[in-house]
CSV table of C-alpha atoms and ligand atoms in Angstrom, one decimal:
chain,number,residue,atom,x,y,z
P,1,UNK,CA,143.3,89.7,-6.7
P,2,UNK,CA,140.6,88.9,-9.6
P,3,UNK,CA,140.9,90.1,-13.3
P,4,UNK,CA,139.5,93.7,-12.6
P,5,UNK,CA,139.0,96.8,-14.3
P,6,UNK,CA,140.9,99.8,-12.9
P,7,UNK,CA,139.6,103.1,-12.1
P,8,UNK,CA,139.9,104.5,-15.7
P,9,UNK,CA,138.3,101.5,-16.9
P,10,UNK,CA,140.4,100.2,-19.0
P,11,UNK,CA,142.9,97.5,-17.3
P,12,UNK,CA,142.8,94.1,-17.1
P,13,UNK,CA,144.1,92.5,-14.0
P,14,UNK,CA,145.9,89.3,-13.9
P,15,UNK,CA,147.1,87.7,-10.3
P,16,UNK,CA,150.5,85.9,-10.8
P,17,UNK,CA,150.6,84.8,-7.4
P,18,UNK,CA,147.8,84.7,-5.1
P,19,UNK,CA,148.0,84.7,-2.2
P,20,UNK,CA,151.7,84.8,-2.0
P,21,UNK,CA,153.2,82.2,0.4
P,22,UNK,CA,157.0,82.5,-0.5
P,23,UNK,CA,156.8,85.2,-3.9
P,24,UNK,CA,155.2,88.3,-2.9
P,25,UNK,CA,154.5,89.7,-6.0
P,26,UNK,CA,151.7,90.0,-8.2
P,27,UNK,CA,151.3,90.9,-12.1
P,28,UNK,CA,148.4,92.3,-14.1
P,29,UNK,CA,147.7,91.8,-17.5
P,30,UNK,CA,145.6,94.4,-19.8
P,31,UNK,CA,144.7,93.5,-23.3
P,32,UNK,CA,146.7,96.4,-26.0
P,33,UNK,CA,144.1,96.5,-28.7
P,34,UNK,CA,141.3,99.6,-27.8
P,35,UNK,CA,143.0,100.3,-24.9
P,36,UNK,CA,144.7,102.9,-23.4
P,37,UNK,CA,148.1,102.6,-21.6
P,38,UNK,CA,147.2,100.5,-18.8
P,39,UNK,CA,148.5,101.9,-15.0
P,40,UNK,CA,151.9,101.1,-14.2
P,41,UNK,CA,151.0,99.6,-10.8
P,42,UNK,CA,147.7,98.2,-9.0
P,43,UNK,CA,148.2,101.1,-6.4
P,44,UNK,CA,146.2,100.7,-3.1
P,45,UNK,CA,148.1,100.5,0.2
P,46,UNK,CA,150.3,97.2,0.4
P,47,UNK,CA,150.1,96.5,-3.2
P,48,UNK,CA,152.0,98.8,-5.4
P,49,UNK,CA,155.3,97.3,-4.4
P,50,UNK,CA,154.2,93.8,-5.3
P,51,UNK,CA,151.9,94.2,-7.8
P,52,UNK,CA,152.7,94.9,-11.3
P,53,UNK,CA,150.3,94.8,-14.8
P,54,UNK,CA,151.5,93.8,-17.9
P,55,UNK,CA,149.6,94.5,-21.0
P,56,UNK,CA,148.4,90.9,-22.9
P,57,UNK,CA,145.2,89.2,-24.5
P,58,UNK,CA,144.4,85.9,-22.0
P,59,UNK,CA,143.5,84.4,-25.2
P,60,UNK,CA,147.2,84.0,-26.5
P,61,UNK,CA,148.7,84.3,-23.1
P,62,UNK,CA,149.0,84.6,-19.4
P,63,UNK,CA,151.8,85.8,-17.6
P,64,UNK,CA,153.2,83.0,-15.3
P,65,UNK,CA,152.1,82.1,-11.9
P,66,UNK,CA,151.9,79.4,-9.3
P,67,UNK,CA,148.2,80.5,-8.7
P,68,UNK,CA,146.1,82.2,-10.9
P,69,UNK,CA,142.6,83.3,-10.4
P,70,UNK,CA,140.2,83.5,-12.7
P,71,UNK,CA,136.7,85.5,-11.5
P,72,UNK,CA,133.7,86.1,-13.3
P,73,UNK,CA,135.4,86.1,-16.8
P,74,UNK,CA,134.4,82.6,-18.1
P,75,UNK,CA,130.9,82.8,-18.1
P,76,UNK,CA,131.5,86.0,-20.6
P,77,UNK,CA,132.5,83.1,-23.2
P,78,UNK,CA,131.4,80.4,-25.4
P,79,UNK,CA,133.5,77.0,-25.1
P,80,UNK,CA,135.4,77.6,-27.9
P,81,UNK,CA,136.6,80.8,-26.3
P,82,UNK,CA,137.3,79.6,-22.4
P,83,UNK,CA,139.0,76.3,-23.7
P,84,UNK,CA,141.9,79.4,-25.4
P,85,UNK,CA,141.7,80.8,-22.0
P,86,UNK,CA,142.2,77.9,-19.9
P,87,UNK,CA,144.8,76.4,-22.5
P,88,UNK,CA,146.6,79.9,-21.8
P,89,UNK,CA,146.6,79.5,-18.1
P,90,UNK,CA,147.9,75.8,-18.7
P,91,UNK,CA,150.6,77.0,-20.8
P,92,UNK,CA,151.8,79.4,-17.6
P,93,UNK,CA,151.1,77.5,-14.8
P,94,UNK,CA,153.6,75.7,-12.4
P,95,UNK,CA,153.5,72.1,-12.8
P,96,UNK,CA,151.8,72.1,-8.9
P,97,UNK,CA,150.3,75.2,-9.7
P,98,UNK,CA,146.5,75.9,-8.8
P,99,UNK,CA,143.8,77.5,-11.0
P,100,UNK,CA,140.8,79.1,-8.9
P,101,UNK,CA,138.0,79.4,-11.1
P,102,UNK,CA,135.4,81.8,-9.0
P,103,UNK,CA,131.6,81.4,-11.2
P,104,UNK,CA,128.4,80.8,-10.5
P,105,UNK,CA,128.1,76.6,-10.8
P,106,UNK,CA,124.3,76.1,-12.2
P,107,UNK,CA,122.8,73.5,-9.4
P,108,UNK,CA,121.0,70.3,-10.7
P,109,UNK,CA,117.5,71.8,-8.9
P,110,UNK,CA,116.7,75.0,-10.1
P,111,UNK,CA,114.2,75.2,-7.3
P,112,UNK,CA,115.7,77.4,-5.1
P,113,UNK,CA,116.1,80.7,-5.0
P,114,UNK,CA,119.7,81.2,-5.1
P,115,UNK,CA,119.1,79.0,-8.4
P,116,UNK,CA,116.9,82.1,-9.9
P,117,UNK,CA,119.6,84.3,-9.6
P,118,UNK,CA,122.1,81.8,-11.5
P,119,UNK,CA,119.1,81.4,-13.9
P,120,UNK,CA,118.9,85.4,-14.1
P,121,UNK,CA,122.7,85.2,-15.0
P,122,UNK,CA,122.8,82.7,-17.5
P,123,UNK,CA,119.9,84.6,-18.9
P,124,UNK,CA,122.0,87.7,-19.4
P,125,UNK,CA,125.3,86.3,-20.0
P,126,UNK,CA,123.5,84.9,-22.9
P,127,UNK,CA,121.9,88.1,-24.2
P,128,UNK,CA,125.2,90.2,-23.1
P,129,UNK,CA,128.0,88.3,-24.3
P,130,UNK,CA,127.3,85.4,-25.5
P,131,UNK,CA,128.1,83.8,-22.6
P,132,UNK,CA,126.2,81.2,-20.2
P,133,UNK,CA,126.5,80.3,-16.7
P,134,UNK,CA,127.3,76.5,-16.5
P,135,UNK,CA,127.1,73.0,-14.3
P,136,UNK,CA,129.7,71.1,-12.7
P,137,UNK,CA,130.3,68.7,-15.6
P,138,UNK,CA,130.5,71.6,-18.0
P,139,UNK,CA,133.4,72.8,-16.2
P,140,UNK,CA,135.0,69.6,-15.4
P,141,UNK,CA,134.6,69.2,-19.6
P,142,UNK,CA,136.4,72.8,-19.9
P,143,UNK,CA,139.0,71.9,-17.8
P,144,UNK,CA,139.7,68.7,-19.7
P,145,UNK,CA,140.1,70.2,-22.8
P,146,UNK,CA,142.5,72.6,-21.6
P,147,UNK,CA,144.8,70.2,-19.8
P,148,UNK,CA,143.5,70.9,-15.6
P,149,UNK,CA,141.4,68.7,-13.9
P,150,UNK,CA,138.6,69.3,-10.9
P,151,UNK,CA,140.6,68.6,-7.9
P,152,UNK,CA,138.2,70.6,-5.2
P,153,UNK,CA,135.4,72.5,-5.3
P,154,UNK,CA,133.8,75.2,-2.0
P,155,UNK,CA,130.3,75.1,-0.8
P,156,UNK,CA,128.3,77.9,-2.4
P,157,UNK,CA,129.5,81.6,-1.2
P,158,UNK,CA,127.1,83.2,1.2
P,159,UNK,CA,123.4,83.1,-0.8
P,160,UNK,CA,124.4,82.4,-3.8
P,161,UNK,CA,125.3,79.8,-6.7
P,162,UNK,CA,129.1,81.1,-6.7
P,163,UNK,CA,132.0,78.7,-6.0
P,164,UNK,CA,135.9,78.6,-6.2
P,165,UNK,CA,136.3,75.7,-8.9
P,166,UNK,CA,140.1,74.5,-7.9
P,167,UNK,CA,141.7,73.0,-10.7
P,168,UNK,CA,145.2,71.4,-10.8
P,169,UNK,CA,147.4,70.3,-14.2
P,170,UNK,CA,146.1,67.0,-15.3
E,1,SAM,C1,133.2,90.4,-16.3
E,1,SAM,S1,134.7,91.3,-16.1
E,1,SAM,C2,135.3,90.5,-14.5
E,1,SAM,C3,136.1,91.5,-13.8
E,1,SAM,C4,136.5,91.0,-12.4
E,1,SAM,N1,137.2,89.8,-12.4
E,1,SAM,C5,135.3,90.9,-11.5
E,1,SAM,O1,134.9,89.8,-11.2
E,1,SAM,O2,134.7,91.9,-11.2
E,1,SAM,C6,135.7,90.5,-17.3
E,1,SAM,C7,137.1,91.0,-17.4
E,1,SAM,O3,137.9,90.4,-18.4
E,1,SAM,C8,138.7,91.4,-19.1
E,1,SAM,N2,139.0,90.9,-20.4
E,1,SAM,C9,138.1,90.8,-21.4
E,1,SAM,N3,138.7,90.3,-22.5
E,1,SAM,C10,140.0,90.2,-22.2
E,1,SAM,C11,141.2,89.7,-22.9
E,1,SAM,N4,141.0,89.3,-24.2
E,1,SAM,N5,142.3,89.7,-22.3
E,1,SAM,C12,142.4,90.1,-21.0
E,1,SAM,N6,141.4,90.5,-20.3
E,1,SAM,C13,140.2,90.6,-20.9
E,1,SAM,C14,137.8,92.6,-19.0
E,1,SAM,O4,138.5,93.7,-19.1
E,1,SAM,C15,137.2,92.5,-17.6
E,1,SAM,O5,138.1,93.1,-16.7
């Protein structure tokens, strides 16, 4: 389960254990400030039993987890601001823990045209938020500086520059 926003709009999810091989339980995390109280549970058939949310900012902290998934949240930031993120998942992460980062990776051709839409993106992200939509060695660099390394990476998913970055504590 990715960060998500609930139906009122105003959780923030965070996956302690995805998918769950021996633990099946998952928590959510939704920032306090501006919000209102998050849900109690992620509801939907199968999961309120194992999923709970807790409320938290992913810049101070993550709750803990074996595998945590990160989906379309770090090209919202500067580095300054993923580096805090990533150091927060570091800080919570089993020592044989996984991080799955799931972003578009910005290809070394920009030729083709699952390229324009990355291009598109990093266009927005940079107008939206502030963001940008970046390369392989841009997140190998994040993940240094937060304490994971690169250990696997997917083909692109279906049409489109978007990969699962897997990254294990360095
Ligand atoms: C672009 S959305 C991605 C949502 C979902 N993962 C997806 O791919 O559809 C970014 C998410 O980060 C959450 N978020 C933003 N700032 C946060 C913070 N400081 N702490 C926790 N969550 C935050 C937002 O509420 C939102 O759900």
């Amino acid at each position: 389960m990715p960060w998500s926003t609930s139906a009122a709009g105003t959780a923030r999810c965070w996956p302690r254990c995805w998918p769950p091989p021996r633990a099946s339980r998952e928590s959510c995390s939704t920032p306090p400030r501006g919000s209102r109280a998050p849900p109690r549970s992620c509801g939907g058939p199968g999961l309120s039993d194992r999923c709970s949310i807790e409320a938290g900012d992913f810049f101070e902290a993550v709750p803990e987890g074996d595998v945590m998934l990160v989906k379309g949240v770090l090209h919202d930031w500067d580095d300054r601001r993923c580096t805090a993120l990533l150091r927060s998942c570091r800080r919570s992460i089993a020592a044989d823990g996984r991080l799955l980062v799931l972003e578009p990776v910005m290809p070394s051709s920009l030729g083709t045209p699952e390229a324009a839409g990355a291009v598109m993106s990093d266009i927005a992200m940079l107008v939206y938020t502030g963001g940008r939509e970046r390369g392989m060695t841009e997140f190998r660099d994040l993940f240094a500086a937060a304490g994971f390394e690169l250990a696997e990476v997917t083909p692109p998913l279906g049409g489109s520059e978007v990969r699962v970055l897997v990254a294990k504590p360095a």
